[in-house]
Amino acid sequence: MTETAKIILEQFQVRKSKKQKEAFWAWLCPLLRENGYEPEIRLTKGLVKSYNIVVGDPERADVIFTAHYDTCAVLPLPNFVTPRNLLWYLLYQFVLVAPMFLLAALVEIAALVLLDASQGAMMAIYDAVLLFCIWWVYDGKANKHTANDNTSGVVTLVEILLTMPEELRERVCVVFFDNEEKGLFGSGSFAKQHKEVRTNKLLINFDCVSDGDSIQLFPNKALKKEDETLALLEKAFAPQEGKSVEVVRSFGFYPSDQRRFVRGVGVCALKKNRLFGYYMDKIHTGKDCAFDGNNIELLRAGAIRLAKQICS
């Protein structure tokens, strides 16, 4: 693990509130300036205010590397993701959502029995409980443990920037997206601002890359038709001892910021068992503590190789 990674893990692992994000900016921006960059904090307004950190010119770049730097609320159950098994993914999402409706129904019944509430009051109570649950998921108490989701992606971007050769810097853009956890708002606003990027630029998004020995790249549907680009990805992100790498050409999905871009690629680290196939667990809970520096180095080196291939 590098010294930079240690600092981020020890001092800036929580980046949920505006104050926490500002503390991260105050550390990151001077570091990048010392290394020859001019980072920008770009505010976009809408349903949710987003503060994207942009390093480089996305319009001139040949490749864009991204990760979301906001972090989530702590939840009682992990967000269990199975990117190559849609049935298990949908079933688990039902498991996450069902208790909210059950709790609302129980409170509604209690109001009827104990308070003899009217039908209108019961409906209002039901709706209030559901709204509270939704607020808890998105704006509840910050998770203090975000090693995989998505401190790992943040560290990957920083390491890429600090080791990017001088001759490539004007042709590479790096973006730290805000508000992925609230619904991809940061990447959505960025895509609206940069239509050429949204449609034509290759974008590699690192999200949850430090807990698992299988590094998998999920190209969006349109990009799967570009055999030459997929071959470049396979050549750039080479496996290491104990680590496999796969560009998923068959069915696969990954719910993150790259979905906003036609030529987006989502990158994550997965584990595997016989029942679920490839999966990700522990994120959004206090157990999100796994940080494998070897994964970060594999991806950092792969990103540099990819930039060299594209910009040569």
One Martini backbone bead per residue (centre of mass of N, CA, C, O) as a GRO file, in nm:
protein
  312
    1MET     BB    1   0.096   0.036   0.023
    2THR     BB    2   0.068   0.354  -0.010
    3GLU     BB    3   0.084   0.660   0.133
    4THR     BB    4  -0.168   0.775  -0.002
    5ALA     BB    5  -0.362   0.549   0.078
    6LYS     BB    6  -0.332   0.582   0.384
    7ILE     BB    7  -0.441   0.867   0.406
    8ILE     BB    8  -0.723   0.815   0.293
    9LEU     BB    9  -0.803   0.585   0.492
   10GLU     BB   10  -0.740   0.752   0.766
   11GLN     BB   11  -0.876   1.060   0.681
   12PHE     BB   12  -1.089   1.007   0.396
   13GLN     BB   13  -1.330   0.778   0.412
   14VAL     BB   14  -1.535   1.015   0.468
   15ARG     BB   15  -1.773   1.144   0.193
   16LYS     BB   16  -2.080   1.286   0.251
   17SER     BB   17  -2.055   1.556   0.341
   18LYS     BB   18  -1.963   1.868   0.269
   19LYS     BB   19  -1.735   1.883   0.480
   20GLN     BB   20  -1.594   1.616   0.398
   21LYS     BB   21  -1.539   1.697   0.107
   22GLU     BB   22  -1.372   1.953   0.165
   23ALA     BB   23  -1.141   1.806   0.307
   24PHE     BB   24  -1.058   1.645   0.058
   25TRP     BB   25  -0.998   1.882  -0.129
   26ALA     BB   26  -0.778   2.018   0.058
   27TRP     BB   27  -0.584   1.776  -0.007
   28LEU     BB   28  -0.593   1.706  -0.315
   29CYS     BB   29  -0.538   1.970  -0.479
   30PRO     BB   30  -0.247   2.033  -0.381
   31LEU     BB   31  -0.126   1.766  -0.473
   32LEU     BB   32  -0.185   1.807  -0.778
   33ARG     BB   33  -0.036   2.076  -0.812
   34GLU     BB   34   0.247   1.962  -0.733
   35ASN     BB   35   0.199   1.762  -1.007
   36GLY     BB   36   0.079   1.966  -1.250
   37TYR     BB   37  -0.217   2.032  -1.184
   38GLU     BB   38  -0.578   2.158  -1.253
   39PRO     BB   39  -0.813   2.140  -1.050
   40GLU     BB   40  -1.179   2.112  -1.046
   41ILE     BB   41  -1.469   2.246  -0.890
   42ARG     BB   42  -1.791   2.136  -1.003
   43LEU     BB   43  -2.095   2.288  -0.999
   44THR     BB   44  -2.420   2.129  -0.993
   45LYS     BB   45  -2.759   2.184  -1.054
   46GLY     BB   46  -3.059   2.038  -0.897
   47LEU     BB   47  -3.194   1.806  -0.720
   48VAL     BB   48  -2.875   1.775  -0.682
   49LYS     BB   49  -2.587   1.869  -0.559
   50SER     BB   50  -2.272   1.875  -0.742
   51TYR     BB   51  -1.908   1.787  -0.690
   52ASN     BB   52  -1.692   1.779  -0.929
   53ILE     BB   53  -1.369   1.643  -1.010
   54VAL     BB   54  -1.156   1.799  -1.251
   55VAL     BB   55  -0.887   1.652  -1.460
   56GLY     BB   56  -0.886   1.816  -1.725
   57ASP     BB   57  -0.995   1.777  -2.072
   58PRO     BB   58  -1.267   1.614  -2.195
   59GLU     BB   59  -1.270   1.714  -2.499
   60ARG     BB   60  -0.951   1.631  -2.555
   61ALA     BB   61  -0.970   1.357  -2.466
   62ASP     BB   62  -0.919   1.000  -2.522
   63VAL     BB   63  -0.947   0.940  -2.206
   64ILE     BB   64  -1.153   0.840  -1.919
   65PHE     BB   65  -1.122   0.858  -1.566
   66THR     BB   66  -1.327   0.711  -1.300
   67ALA     BB   67  -1.495   0.803  -0.980
   68HIS     BB   68  -1.657   0.783  -0.685
   69TYR     BB   69  -1.640   0.991  -0.373
   70ASP     BB   70  -1.882   0.928  -0.248
   71THR     BB   71  -2.070   0.826   0.040
   72CYS     BB   72  -2.255   0.623   0.247
   73ALA     BB   73  -2.484   0.483   0.427
   74VAL     BB   74  -2.551   0.293   0.692
   75LEU     BB   75  -2.646  -0.052   0.688
   76PRO     BB   76  -2.779  -0.361   0.790
   77LEU     BB   77  -2.743  -0.431   0.483
   78PRO     BB   78  -2.600  -0.530   0.215
   79ASN     BB   79  -2.497  -0.467  -0.118
   80PHE     BB   80  -2.576  -0.723  -0.316
   81VAL     BB   81  -2.376  -0.823  -0.603
   82THR     BB   82  -2.463  -0.980  -0.939
   83PRO     BB   83  -2.345  -0.907  -1.255
   84ARG     BB   84  -2.408  -1.230  -1.381
   85ASN     BB   85  -2.693  -1.242  -1.199
   86LEU     BB   86  -3.005  -1.126  -1.220
   87LEU     BB   87  -3.181  -1.292  -1.030
   88TRP     BB   88  -3.023  -1.245  -0.766
   89TYR     BB   89  -3.033  -0.940  -0.774
   90LEU     BB   90  -3.344  -0.905  -0.762
   91LEU     BB   91  -3.395  -1.067  -0.506
   92TYR     BB   92  -3.221  -0.886  -0.320
   93GLN     BB   93  -3.368  -0.621  -0.368
   94PHE     BB   94  -3.626  -0.728  -0.237
   95VAL     BB   95  -3.501  -0.778   0.043
   96LEU     BB   96  -3.439  -0.474   0.092
   97VAL     BB   97  -3.737  -0.352   0.045
   98ALA     BB   98  -3.953  -0.517   0.205
   99PRO     BB   99  -3.903  -0.410   0.504
  100MET     BB  100  -4.023  -0.129   0.456
  101PHE     BB  101  -4.318  -0.221   0.405
  102LEU     BB  102  -4.348  -0.384   0.663
  103LEU     BB  103  -4.301  -0.156   0.864
  104ALA     BB  104  -4.531   0.025   0.765
  105ALA     BB  105  -4.756  -0.183   0.822
  106LEU     BB  106  -4.706  -0.219   1.128
  107VAL     BB  107  -4.751   0.075   1.206
  108GLU     BB  108  -5.037   0.093   1.094
  109ILE     BB  109  -5.158  -0.125   1.276
  110ALA     BB  110  -5.082   0.006   1.545
  111ALA     BB  111  -5.253   0.262   1.497
  112LEU     BB  112  -5.523   0.115   1.486
  113VAL     BB  113  -5.515  -0.034   1.764
  114LEU     BB  114  -5.406   0.206   1.964
  115LEU     BB  115  -5.554   0.479   1.809
  116ASP     BB  116  -5.787   0.461   1.612
  117ALA     BB  117  -5.726   0.534   1.325
  118SER     BB  118  -5.777   0.666   1.045
  119GLN     BB  119  -5.741   0.615   0.715
  120GLY     BB  120  -5.582   0.874   0.658
  121ALA     BB  121  -5.374   0.841   0.889
  122MET     BB  122  -5.261   0.568   0.802
  123MET     BB  123  -5.151   0.658   0.528
  124ALA     BB  124  -4.961   0.873   0.644
  125ILE     BB  125  -4.791   0.679   0.813
  126TYR     BB  126  -4.697   0.495   0.588
  127ASP     BB  127  -4.555   0.716   0.421
  128ALA     BB  128  -4.361   0.816   0.645
  129VAL     BB  129  -4.204   0.551   0.679
  130LEU     BB  130  -4.102   0.527   0.389
  131LEU     BB  131  -3.953   0.798   0.381
  132PHE     BB  132  -3.761   0.731   0.609
  133CYS     BB  133  -3.622   0.489   0.472
  134ILE     BB  134  -3.517   0.646   0.228
  135TRP     BB  135  -3.352   0.849   0.388
  136TRP     BB  136  -3.168   0.641   0.526
  137VAL     BB  137  -3.031   0.532   0.269
  138TYR     BB  138  -2.925   0.832   0.164
  139ASP     BB  139  -2.914   1.024   0.466
  140GLY     BB  140  -2.784   0.880   0.672
  141LYS     BB  141  -2.556   0.752   0.845
  142ALA     BB  142  -2.236   0.736   0.806
  143ASN     BB  143  -2.005   0.540   0.669
  144LYS     BB  144  -1.683   0.451   0.807
  145HIS     BB  145  -1.670   0.206   0.587
  146THR     BB  146  -1.502   0.250   0.244
  147ALA     BB  147  -1.279   0.083   0.103
  148ASN     BB  148  -1.441  -0.019  -0.152
  149ASP     BB  149  -1.695   0.200  -0.113
  150ASN     BB  150  -1.487   0.420  -0.295
  151THR     BB  151  -1.183   0.430  -0.209
  152SER     BB  152  -1.056   0.253  -0.424
  153GLY     BB  153  -1.120   0.440  -0.668
  154VAL     BB  154  -0.979   0.692  -0.563
  155VAL     BB  155  -0.695   0.575  -0.540
  156THR     BB  156  -0.666   0.497  -0.833
  157LEU     BB  157  -0.676   0.784  -0.948
  158VAL     BB  158  -0.441   0.906  -0.792
  159GLU     BB  159  -0.225   0.705  -0.897
  160ILE     BB  160  -0.256   0.776  -1.191
  161LEU     BB  161  -0.181   1.076  -1.172
  162LEU     BB  162   0.108   1.039  -1.026
  163THR     BB  163   0.204   0.835  -1.294
  164MET     BB  164   0.161   1.012  -1.530
  165PRO     BB  165   0.286   1.091  -1.809
  166GLU     BB  166   0.346   1.393  -1.942
  167GLU     BB  167   0.267   1.323  -2.253
  168LEU     BB  168  -0.048   1.235  -2.154
  169ARG     BB  169  -0.211   1.458  -1.990
  170GLU     BB  170  -0.370   1.609  -2.231
  171ARG     BB  171  -0.521   1.308  -2.309
  172VAL     BB  172  -0.622   1.301  -2.007
  173CYS     BB  173  -0.906   1.235  -1.794
  174VAL     BB  174  -1.019   1.311  -1.454
  175VAL     BB  175  -1.308   1.191  -1.254
  176PHE     BB  176  -1.482   1.290  -0.960
  177PHE     BB  177  -1.773   1.174  -0.856
  178ASP     BB  178  -2.081   1.273  -0.747
  179ASN     BB  179  -2.366   1.116  -0.628
  180GLU     BB  180  -2.399   0.804  -0.676
  181GLU     BB  181  -2.563   0.711  -0.417
  182LYS     BB  182  -2.825   0.904  -0.516
  183GLY     BB  183  -2.826   0.852  -0.859
  184LEU     BB  184  -2.600   0.961  -1.063
  185PHE     BB  185  -2.573   1.284  -1.060
  186GLY     BB  186  -2.283   1.362  -1.135
  187SER     BB  187  -2.267   1.207  -1.409
  188GLY     BB  188  -2.522   1.329  -1.532
  189SER     BB  189  -2.425   1.627  -1.542
  190PHE     BB  190  -2.171   1.572  -1.708
  191ALA     BB  191  -2.312   1.454  -1.960
  192LYS     BB  192  -2.475   1.713  -2.026
  193GLN     BB  193  -2.220   1.901  -2.062
  194HIS     BB  194  -2.083   1.636  -2.235
  195LYS     BB  195  -2.186   1.503  -2.523
  196GLU     BB  196  -1.929   1.390  -2.651
  197VAL     BB  197  -1.855   1.211  -2.416
  198ARG     BB  198  -2.118   1.046  -2.390
  199THR     BB  199  -2.088   0.926  -2.694
  200ASN     BB  200  -1.744   0.892  -2.773
  201LYS     BB  201  -1.595   0.841  -2.510
  202LEU     BB  202  -1.372   0.672  -2.329
  203LEU     BB  203  -1.487   0.517  -2.015
  204ILE     BB  204  -1.335   0.452  -1.693
  205ASN     BB  205  -1.489   0.287  -1.407
  206PHE     BB  206  -1.411   0.288  -1.060
  207ASP     BB  207  -1.589   0.034  -0.854
  208CYS     BB  208  -1.503  -0.169  -0.634
  209VAL     BB  209  -1.156  -0.285  -0.637
  210SER     BB  210  -1.059  -0.433  -0.327
  211ASP     BB  211  -1.271  -0.707  -0.318
  212GLY     BB  212  -1.106  -0.929  -0.504
  213ASP     BB  213  -0.961  -1.156  -0.763
  214SER     BB  214  -1.177  -1.048  -0.981
  215ILE     BB  215  -1.129  -0.858  -1.256
  216GLN     BB  216  -1.397  -0.661  -1.400
  217LEU     BB  217  -1.519  -0.564  -1.727
  218PHE     BB  218  -1.809  -0.350  -1.817
  219PRO     BB  219  -1.938  -0.302  -2.106
  220ASN     BB  220  -2.138  -0.148  -2.285
  221LYS     BB  221  -2.335  -0.238  -2.536
  222ALA     BB  222  -2.198  -0.072  -2.768
  223LEU     BB  223  -1.897  -0.159  -2.697
  224LYS     BB  224  -1.924  -0.471  -2.766
  225LYS     BB  225  -1.884  -0.403  -3.086
  226GLU     BB  226  -1.573  -0.320  -3.013
  227ASP     BB  227  -1.317  -0.519  -3.064
  228GLU     BB  228  -1.070  -0.331  -3.052
  229THR     BB  229  -1.124  -0.210  -2.771
  230LEU     BB  230  -1.138  -0.477  -2.612
  231ALA     BB  231  -0.847  -0.557  -2.683
  232LEU     BB  232  -0.712  -0.320  -2.539
  233LEU     BB  233  -0.812  -0.391  -2.256
  234GLU     BB  234  -0.683  -0.677  -2.243
  235LYS     BB  235  -0.390  -0.571  -2.281
  236ALA     BB  236  -0.373  -0.365  -2.042
  237PHE     BB  237  -0.531  -0.565  -1.834
  238ALA     BB  238  -0.332  -0.758  -1.665
  239PRO     BB  239  -0.267  -1.027  -1.508
  240GLN     BB  240  -0.187  -1.169  -1.193
  241GLU     BB  241  -0.086  -1.316  -0.929
  242GLY     BB  242  -0.403  -1.413  -0.810
  243LYS     BB  243  -0.518  -1.250  -1.072
  244SER     BB  244  -0.797  -1.181  -1.256
  245VAL     BB  245  -0.901  -1.088  -1.599
  246GLU     BB  246  -1.216  -0.947  -1.741
  247VAL     BB  247  -1.385  -0.898  -2.040
  248VAL     BB  248  -1.727  -0.866  -2.069
  249ARG     BB  249  -1.906  -0.998  -2.349
  250SER     BB  250  -2.130  -1.097  -2.215
  251PHE     BB  251  -2.334  -1.110  -1.979
  252GLY     BB  252  -2.355  -0.788  -1.807
  253PHE     BB  253  -2.359  -0.577  -1.507
  254TYR     BB  254  -2.309  -0.230  -1.374
  255PRO     BB  255  -2.420  -0.009  -1.112
  256SER     BB  256  -2.293   0.283  -1.252
  257ASP     BB  257  -2.162   0.568  -1.402
  258GLN     BB  258  -2.114   0.439  -1.694
  259ARG     BB  259  -2.423   0.438  -1.782
  260ARG     BB  260  -2.408   0.748  -1.900
  261PHE     BB  261  -2.218   0.605  -2.125
  262VAL     BB  262  -2.172   0.461  -2.421
  263ARG     BB  263  -1.835   0.412  -2.362
  264GLY     BB  264  -1.860   0.248  -2.102
  265VAL     BB  265  -1.666   0.118  -1.807
  266GLY     BB  266  -1.693  -0.120  -1.560
  267VAL     BB  267  -1.500  -0.158  -1.253
  268CYS     BB  268  -1.437  -0.462  -1.062
  269ALA     BB  269  -1.440  -0.669  -0.768
  270LEU     BB  270  -1.462  -1.029  -0.733
  271LYS     BB  271  -1.630  -1.304  -0.619
  272LYS     BB  272  -1.677  -1.675  -0.570
  273ASN     BB  273  -1.954  -1.908  -0.609
  274ARG     BB  274  -2.177  -2.160  -0.679
  275LEU     BB  275  -2.448  -2.006  -0.631
  276PHE     BB  276  -2.384  -1.692  -0.745
  277GLY     BB  277  -2.110  -1.658  -0.834
  278TYR     BB  278  -2.046  -1.354  -0.893
  279TYR     BB  279  -1.953  -1.122  -0.620
  280MET     BB  280  -2.071  -0.864  -0.384
  281ASP     BB  281  -1.990  -0.749  -0.053
  282LYS     BB  282  -2.033  -0.532   0.249
  283ILE     BB  283  -2.146  -0.299   0.133
  284HIS     BB  284  -2.290  -0.047   0.341
  285THR     BB  285  -2.105  -0.138   0.580
  286GLY     BB  286  -1.887  -0.201   0.856
  287LYS     BB  287  -1.736  -0.437   0.661
  288ASP     BB  288  -1.591  -0.221   0.471
  289CYS     BB  289  -1.231  -0.316   0.483
  290ALA     BB  290  -1.125  -0.409   0.212
  291PHE     BB  291  -0.769  -0.364   0.099
  292ASP     BB  292  -0.614  -0.426  -0.213
  293GLY     BB  293  -0.323  -0.310  -0.345
  294ASN     BB  294  -0.293  -0.498  -0.594
  295ASN     BB  295  -0.538  -0.397  -0.746
  296ILE     BB  296  -0.448  -0.106  -0.780
  297GLU     BB  297  -0.188  -0.163  -0.939
  298LEU     BB  298  -0.315  -0.308  -1.177
  299LEU     BB  299  -0.494  -0.062  -1.263
  300ARG     BB  300  -0.285   0.154  -1.290
  301ALA     BB  301  -0.111   0.012  -1.506
  302GLY     BB  302  -0.344  -0.029  -1.708
  303ALA     BB  303  -0.414   0.270  -1.754
  304ILE     BB  304  -0.139   0.352  -1.870
  305ARG     BB  305  -0.137   0.154  -2.104
  306LEU     BB  306  -0.395   0.254  -2.237
  307ALA     BB  307  -0.304   0.543  -2.288
  308LYS     BB  308  -0.066   0.468  -2.470
  309GLN     BB  309  -0.228   0.322  -2.690
  310ILE     BB  310  -0.428   0.556  -2.765
  311CYS     BB  311  -0.192   0.798  -2.785
  312SER     BB  312   0.011   0.677  -3.015
   0.00000   0.00000   0.00000
